[in-house]
Amino acid sequence: SELRQQLVSLQKGVTNDEHGWTRLITA
């Protein structure tokens, strides 16, 4: 579920910066 949420967030463009993506991975 957590991994799926990361992919969904990426698709939605929630992560505009590299730091945002890193946060999702480490969250």
JSON list of C-alpha atoms in Angstrom, two decimals:
[
{"chain": "A", "resi": 1, "resn": "SER", "atom": "CA", "xyz": [0.00, 0.00, 0.00]},
{"chain": "A", "resi": 2, "resn": "GLU", "atom": "CA", "xyz": [2.79, 2.39, 0.94]},
{"chain": "A", "resi": 3, "resn": "LEU", "atom": "CA", "xyz": [4.62, 1.77, -2.31]},
{"chain": "A", "resi": 4, "resn": "ARG", "atom": "CA", "xyz": [1.42, 2.21, -4.27]},
{"chain": "A", "resi": 5, "resn": "GLN", "atom": "CA", "xyz": [0.79, 5.53, -2.56]},
{"chain": "A", "resi": 6, "resn": "GLN", "atom": "CA", "xyz": [4.24, 6.73, -3.64]},
{"chain": "A", "resi": 7, "resn": "LEU", "atom": "CA", "xyz": [3.48, 5.87, -7.26]},
{"chain": "A", "resi": 8, "resn": "VAL", "atom": "CA", "xyz": [0.08, 7.54, -7.09]},
{"chain": "A", "resi": 9, "resn": "SER", "atom": "CA", "xyz": [1.61, 10.67, -5.61]},
{"chain": "A", "resi": 10, "resn": "LEU", "atom": "CA", "xyz": [4.20, 10.74, -8.37]},
{"chain": "A", "resi": 11, "resn": "GLN", "atom": "CA", "xyz": [1.51, 10.43, -11.02]},
{"chain": "A", "resi": 12, "resn": "LYS", "atom": "CA", "xyz": [-0.45, 13.27, -9.44]},
{"chain": "A", "resi": 13, "resn": "GLY", "atom": "CA", "xyz": [2.65, 15.42, -9.62]},
{"chain": "A", "resi": 14, "resn": "VAL", "atom": "CA", "xyz": [2.64, 16.00, -5.89]},
{"chain": "A", "resi": 15, "resn": "THR", "atom": "CA", "xyz": [6.42, 15.73, -5.91]},
{"chain": "A", "resi": 16, "resn": "ASN", "atom": "CA", "xyz": [7.64, 18.78, -7.78]},
{"chain": "A", "resi": 17, "resn": "ASP", "atom": "CA", "xyz": [11.18, 18.58, -6.45]},
{"chain": "A", "resi": 18, "resn": "GLU", "atom": "CA", "xyz": [13.75, 15.87, -5.89]},
{"chain": "A", "resi": 19, "resn": "HIS", "atom": "CA", "xyz": [13.56, 16.46, -2.14]},
{"chain": "A", "resi": 20, "resn": "GLY", "atom": "CA", "xyz": [9.84, 15.75, -2.19]},
{"chain": "A", "resi": 21, "resn": "TRP", "atom": "CA", "xyz": [10.43, 12.40, -3.91]},
{"chain": "A", "resi": 22, "resn": "THR", "atom": "CA", "xyz": [13.15, 11.56, -1.38]},
{"chain": "A", "resi": 23, "resn": "ARG", "atom": "CA", "xyz": [10.73, 12.30, 1.43]},
{"chain": "A", "resi": 24, "resn": "LEU", "atom": "CA", "xyz": [8.18, 9.87, 0.01]},
{"chain": "A", "resi": 25, "resn": "ILE", "atom": "CA", "xyz": [10.80, 7.12, -0.25]},
{"chain": "A", "resi": 26, "resn": "THR", "atom": "CA", "xyz": [12.12, 7.63, 3.27]},
{"chain": "A", "resi": 27, "resn": "ALA", "atom": "CA", "xyz": [8.70, 8.38, 4.77]}
]
